[in-house]
Amino acid sequence: MSLLQSQATERLATGHLQQQGSGLNLQSFREGRMLSLMVEVAIRVGTKHLGKCPYWEDDTQTLLYIDLTDHEVHRWNPDTKEDTKVTLDDNVSFVIPRRQGGLIVGLGRTISQLDWDSQTVTKIVEVDQGTNNRFNSGKCDAKGRLWAGTMGSEPRPPASPQGSLYSLDLDRTVRKQATNFYLCNGMAWTDDNRTMFLVDSSARKLYAFDFDLEGGNISNQRVAIDMATAVPDIGGVPDDMNIDTEGKLWVAFYNGGVIGRFDPVTGTHLQTLKFPVTQVTSMCWGGRNHDELYVTSGRQRQPEEYFLREEPLAGSVFRVKSWVERSPGTRV
């Protein structure tokens, strides 16, 4: 059974990574061993439009995720299967717990605090005032410093790039760290905290920066992977990403239907994990042992009849049993 076949059941199949250039359809080898990755539907059609930015909350053993354009923040309990949500009044681009309690969300052009129980939103800061820009993605570094990227209302050529990368420091100082991006997306850091990665989706480029954890500074921006040449056979654009304990980057491809695994040092495309939906958006590691990969997907820009007929699982959250594990995300 191919993972490209949409299944109406909650358990898809025993899926496999496809090794780049191996000629094998559903298997991969690492250090002489074949890898089998179980791919399941964790939350069936959890979002109506654009599921993104999952975050595994260790304290509650629940999964946070968003529906960006439907203005929703979700919390899912894998034990009870209960999926609760809070609906806000603008596009929600990320959700991250605070160490002091509550959640930090990207809400339109603002970074705001959300109290889940009261559904109260408190604005912390607004950026790009006087523009149609909005936040699109955000993550925390190892210090708990928030990094968030924006996008313009026309986030692709021939329009000029309007997006920027901001940081919110521990004292709530906001700094514009880099500019001239079309559509800021996934961020990741190496375990030694010396390198930060950022995706510009419309440019189809994955950038690397020298990273100063203590000072919260970036420098020496360069192209680590140009997807146009690294994976010309994968359609769509690179979206969110994550990094595993082996230092390899996992990149979701929106409208490509896959997650690609890359070596950021050489730019080599290592493996591909296929999904039964085309709009693969984002991922995080979770589960009690942090060895489960939760993957979100979208359900937009097509009539509902298309999804019912061709991609009934679009908008679902998938769970992949991985052979690598990763610590949970840092809280603000």
Coordinates of C-alpha atoms in Angstrom, one line a residue:
M1 CA 0.0 0.0 0.0
S2 CA 1.4 3.4 -1.0
L3 CA 1.4 6.3 1.3
L4 CA 0.2 8.3 -1.7
Q5 CA -3.2 6.5 -1.5
S6 CA -5.7 8.4 0.6
Q7 CA -7.2 6.2 3.2
A8 CA -10.5 6.7 5.1
T9 CA -9.2 4.8 8.1
E10 CA -7.3 6.3 11.0
R11 CA -4.3 4.0 10.5
L12 CA -2.8 4.6 7.1
A13 CA -0.1 2.0 6.6
T14 CA 3.4 1.1 7.6
G15 CA 5.1 3.8 5.7
H16 CA 8.8 4.1 4.8
L17 CA 11.3 6.8 4.0
Q18 CA 12.3 6.8 0.4
Q19 CA 16.0 7.0 0.0
Q20 CA 17.0 9.7 -2.5
G21 CA 18.5 8.1 -5.6
S22 CA 18.1 4.6 -4.4
G23 CA 15.4 3.6 -6.8
L24 CA 13.4 2.1 -4.0
N25 CA 9.7 3.2 -3.7
L26 CA 9.0 2.5 0.0
Q27 CA 12.2 1.7 1.8
S28 CA 15.4 3.2 3.1
F29 CA 18.6 2.0 4.6
R30 CA 20.8 3.6 7.3
E31 CA 23.9 1.9 8.5
G32 CA 22.9 -1.3 6.8
R33 CA 19.4 -1.4 8.3
M34 CA 16.1 -1.0 6.7
L35 CA 13.9 1.7 8.4
S36 CA 10.2 1.4 8.9
L37 CA 8.2 4.4 10.0
M38 CA 4.6 4.0 11.1
V39 CA 2.5 6.8 9.7
E40 CA -0.9 7.3 11.4
V41 CA -3.7 9.9 11.3
A42 CA -3.6 11.4 14.8
I43 CA -6.3 14.0 14.2
R44 CA -8.6 13.5 11.3
V45 CA -9.2 16.8 9.4
G46 CA -8.4 18.8 12.5
T47 CA -8.3 22.1 10.6
K48 CA -10.6 23.5 7.9
H49 CA -8.0 25.6 6.1
L50 CA -4.3 25.8 7.1
G51 CA -3.0 23.7 10.0
K52 CA 0.5 24.8 11.1
C53 CA 3.1 25.1 13.9
P54 CA 2.4 22.1 16.1
Y55 CA 4.0 22.3 19.6
W56 CA 4.2 19.3 22.0
E57 CA 3.6 20.5 25.5
D58 CA 5.4 18.2 27.9
D59 CA 3.7 19.4 31.1
T60 CA 0.3 18.4 29.9
Q61 CA 1.3 15.8 27.4
T62 CA -0.9 17.5 24.8
L63 CA -0.3 18.8 21.3
L64 CA -0.9 22.5 20.5
Y65 CA -1.4 23.5 16.8
I66 CA -3.2 26.2 14.8
D67 CA -5.5 26.8 11.9
L68 CA -3.8 30.0 10.7
T69 CA -6.5 31.4 8.4
D70 CA -9.4 30.1 10.5
H71 CA -8.0 32.0 13.5
E72 CA -8.0 28.9 15.8
V73 CA -5.6 27.6 18.4
H74 CA -6.1 23.9 19.1
R75 CA -5.1 21.6 22.0
W76 CA -5.3 17.8 21.5
N77 CA -5.0 15.1 24.1
P78 CA -3.7 11.9 22.6
D79 CA -5.1 9.8 25.5
T80 CA -8.6 11.1 25.4
K81 CA -8.6 12.1 21.7
E82 CA -10.3 15.3 22.7
D83 CA -9.5 18.3 20.5
T84 CA -10.5 21.7 22.0
K85 CA -9.9 25.1 20.5
V86 CA -10.0 28.8 21.0
T87 CA -11.1 31.1 18.2
L88 CA -9.4 34.5 17.9
D89 CA -10.0 37.6 15.8
D90 CA -7.1 37.5 13.4
N91 CA -4.7 35.1 11.6
V92 CA -2.8 33.0 14.1
S93 CA 0.7 32.2 13.0
F94 CA 2.2 30.3 15.9
V95 CA 1.5 29.1 19.5
I96 CA 4.2 28.6 22.2
P97 CA 3.7 28.1 25.9
R98 CA 5.1 30.6 28.4
R99 CA 7.2 29.4 31.3
Q100 CA 5.1 31.6 33.6
G101 CA 1.9 30.2 32.3
G102 CA -0.3 31.0 29.3
L103 CA 0.5 30.9 25.7
I104 CA 2.3 33.3 23.3
V105 CA 0.7 33.6 19.9
G106 CA 1.4 35.4 16.7
L107 CA -1.8 37.3 15.9
G108 CA -1.8 39.3 12.7
R109 CA 1.1 41.8 13.2
T110 CA 1.3 41.3 16.9
I111 CA 3.0 39.0 19.4
S112 CA 0.3 38.5 22.1
Q113 CA -0.4 36.5 25.2
L114 CA -3.3 34.1 25.3
D115 CA -4.9 32.8 28.5
W116 CA -6.5 29.6 27.5
D117 CA -9.2 29.3 30.2
S118 CA -10.5 32.9 29.9
Q119 CA -9.7 33.2 26.2
T120 CA -8.2 36.6 27.0
V121 CA -5.6 38.1 24.6
T122 CA -3.1 40.7 25.7
K123 CA -0.9 42.4 23.1
I124 CA 2.8 42.5 23.8
V125 CA 4.1 44.2 20.7
E126 CA 3.1 45.1 17.2
V127 CA 5.5 45.3 14.2
D128 CA 5.4 46.5 10.7
Q129 CA 2.8 49.1 11.5
G130 CA 1.2 50.9 8.6
T131 CA 1.6 47.8 6.3
N132 CA -0.4 44.8 5.3
N133 CA 2.3 42.5 6.7
R134 CA 1.6 39.8 9.2
F135 CA 3.6 37.2 11.2
N136 CA 3.8 33.8 9.6
S137 CA 5.9 31.6 11.8
G138 CA 7.7 31.7 15.2
K139 CA 9.9 29.5 17.4
C140 CA 12.1 29.9 20.5
D141 CA 15.8 29.5 20.9
A142 CA 17.5 27.6 23.8
K143 CA 17.3 30.8 26.0
G144 CA 13.6 31.1 25.6
R145 CA 14.0 34.1 23.2
L146 CA 11.2 34.3 20.6
W147 CA 12.1 34.5 16.9
A148 CA 9.2 35.3 14.5
G149 CA 9.1 36.1 10.8
T150 CA 6.7 38.2 8.8
M151 CA 5.4 38.2 5.2
G152 CA 3.9 40.8 2.9
S153 CA 0.5 40.8 1.4
E154 CA 2.1 39.7 -2.0
P155 CA 4.7 37.3 -0.7
R156 CA 6.1 36.1 -4.0
P157 CA 7.9 37.4 -7.1
P158 CA 7.5 39.7 -9.1
A159 CA 6.5 41.7 -6.0
S160 CA 9.5 42.8 -3.8
P161 CA 10.2 40.9 -0.6
Q162 CA 8.5 42.7 2.4
G163 CA 9.1 40.1 5.2
S164 CA 11.5 40.5 8.1
L165 CA 12.8 38.3 10.9
Y166 CA 12.3 39.7 14.5
S167 CA 13.4 38.6 17.9
L168 CA 11.6 39.2 21.2
D169 CA 14.2 39.2 23.9
L170 CA 13.9 38.1 27.6
D171 CA 13.2 41.7 28.6
R172 CA 10.6 42.0 25.8
T173 CA 12.9 44.1 23.6
V174 CA 12.0 43.6 20.0
R175 CA 14.7 43.8 17.3
K176 CA 14.5 43.5 13.5
Q177 CA 17.2 41.0 12.8
A178 CA 17.1 40.5 9.1
T179 CA 15.0 41.8 6.1
N180 CA 14.1 41.2 2.5
F181 CA 12.3 37.9 2.8
Y182 CA 9.2 36.9 0.8
L183 CA 7.7 34.5 3.3
C184 CA 9.5 33.7 6.5
N185 CA 8.9 30.1 7.6
G186 CA 10.4 27.4 9.7
M187 CA 13.3 28.0 12.0
A188 CA 15.8 25.6 13.6
W189 CA 19.1 25.7 15.6
T190 CA 22.0 23.2 15.7
D191 CA 22.6 21.5 19.1
D192 CA 25.7 23.7 19.7
N193 CA 23.6 26.8 19.1
R194 CA 26.1 28.2 16.7
T195 CA 23.9 28.1 13.6
M196 CA 20.4 29.2 13.0
F197 CA 18.3 28.2 9.9
L198 CA 15.4 30.0 8.3
V199 CA 13.2 29.1 5.3
D200 CA 12.0 31.7 2.7
S201 CA 9.3 29.7 1.1
S202 CA 8.6 31.7 -2.1
A203 CA 12.3 32.0 -2.8
R204 CA 12.6 28.3 -2.2
K205 CA 15.8 28.9 -0.2
L206 CA 16.9 27.7 3.2
Y207 CA 19.3 30.2 4.8
A208 CA 21.9 29.7 7.5
F209 CA 23.2 32.3 10.0
D210 CA 26.0 32.4 12.5
F211 CA 24.1 32.4 15.8
D212 CA 25.1 34.1 19.1
L213 CA 22.9 32.5 21.8
E214 CA 24.0 34.7 24.7
G215 CA 23.6 38.0 22.8
G216 CA 20.7 36.9 20.6
N217 CA 22.4 38.0 17.4
I218 CA 22.7 36.6 13.9
S219 CA 25.3 37.3 11.2
N220 CA 26.8 35.9 8.0
Q221 CA 23.6 35.1 6.2
R222 CA 24.1 32.6 3.4
V223 CA 22.1 30.1 1.4
A224 CA 22.5 26.6 2.9
I225 CA 20.2 24.9 0.5
D226 CA 18.7 26.1 -2.8
M227 CA 15.7 23.9 -3.2
A228 CA 15.4 24.7 -6.9
T229 CA 18.6 22.8 -7.5
A230 CA 18.7 20.4 -4.5
V231 CA 15.2 18.9 -5.2
P232 CA 14.0 19.9 -8.6
D233 CA 11.8 16.8 -8.6
I234 CA 9.8 17.9 -5.5
G235 CA 7.0 20.3 -6.3
G236 CA 5.6 23.1 -4.1
V237 CA 7.6 25.3 -1.7
P238 CA 9.5 24.6 1.4
D239 CA 7.4 25.4 4.5
D240 CA 8.2 24.8 8.1
M241 CA 11.1 22.6 9.3
N242 CA 12.8 21.0 12.3
I243 CA 16.1 19.5 13.2
D244 CA 16.9 16.0 14.6
T245 CA 19.5 14.7 17.0
E246 CA 21.7 13.8 14.0
G247 CA 21.8 17.5 12.9
K248 CA 19.7 16.8 9.8
L249 CA 16.9 19.2 8.8
W250 CA 13.4 17.9 8.1
V251 CA 11.6 20.3 5.7
A252 CA 7.8 20.2 4.8
F253 CA 6.9 20.9 1.2
Y254 CA 3.6 22.7 0.8
N255 CA 1.9 21.5 -2.4
G256 CA 4.7 18.9 -2.6
G257 CA 3.1 16.3 -0.4
V258 CA 6.4 15.3 1.3
I259 CA 8.8 16.0 4.1
G260 CA 12.4 16.0 2.9
R261 CA 15.4 15.3 5.1
F262 CA 18.6 17.2 4.3
D263 CA 22.2 17.5 5.4
P264 CA 22.6 21.3 6.0
V265 CA 26.4 21.1 5.7
T266 CA 26.5 19.6 2.3
G267 CA 23.0 20.5 1.1
T268 CA 22.4 16.8 0.2
H269 CA 18.8 15.6 0.0
L270 CA 18.9 12.4 2.1
Q271 CA 15.4 11.0 2.3
T272 CA 11.8 11.7 1.5
L273 CA 8.7 10.9 3.5
K274 CA 5.5 10.9 1.5
F275 CA 2.0 11.7 2.8
P276 CA -1.5 11.2 1.4
V277 CA -2.0 15.0 1.1
T278 CA -0.3 17.6 -0.9
Q279 CA -0.3 20.6 1.5
V280 CA 2.2 19.4 4.1
T281 CA 3.0 22.4 6.3
S282 CA 4.8 21.8 9.6
M283 CA 6.1 19.4 12.2
C284 CA 7.3 18.9 15.7
W285 CA 8.6 16.1 17.9
G286 CA 6.4 14.9 20.7
G287 CA 5.2 11.9 22.7
R288 CA 6.4 10.7 26.0
N289 CA 9.8 9.8 24.6
H290 CA 9.9 12.6 22.1
D291 CA 10.2 10.1 19.3
E292 CA 7.0 10.8 17.5
L293 CA 6.8 13.4 14.6
Y294 CA 3.5 15.3 14.5
V295 CA 2.9 16.7 11.0
T296 CA 0.2 19.3 10.1
S297 CA -1.4 19.8 6.7
G298 CA -3.6 22.3 4.8
R299 CA -7.0 22.2 3.1
Q300 CA -7.2 25.4 1.1
R301 CA -7.2 26.9 -2.4
Q302 CA -9.4 24.1 -3.8
P303 CA -13.2 23.6 -3.7
E304 CA -14.4 21.3 -1.0
E305 CA -15.6 18.8 -3.7
Y306 CA -11.9 18.3 -4.6
F307 CA -10.9 17.4 -1.1
L308 CA -13.8 15.1 -0.6
R309 CA -13.0 13.3 -3.8
E310 CA -9.1 13.5 -4.0
E311 CA -7.7 14.3 -0.6
P312 CA -10.2 13.4 2.2
L313 CA -7.4 13.5 4.8
A314 CA -6.3 17.0 3.9
G315 CA -6.2 19.2 7.1
S316 CA -5.4 16.2 9.3
V317 CA -2.5 15.9 11.8
F318 CA -0.3 12.9 11.1
R319 CA 1.9 11.0 13.6
V320 CA 5.1 9.4 12.4
K321 CA 7.0 6.9 14.6
S322 CA 10.6 8.1 14.0
W323 CA 14.0 6.4 14.5
V324 CA 15.4 9.7 15.8
E325 CA 14.3 11.6 18.8
R326 CA 14.3 15.3 19.7
S327 CA 13.8 17.3 22.8
P328 CA 10.5 19.3 22.9
G329 CA 10.4 22.9 21.9
T330 CA 11.6 25.6 24.2
R331 CA 9.0 27.7 26.0
V332 CA 9.0 31.5 25.9

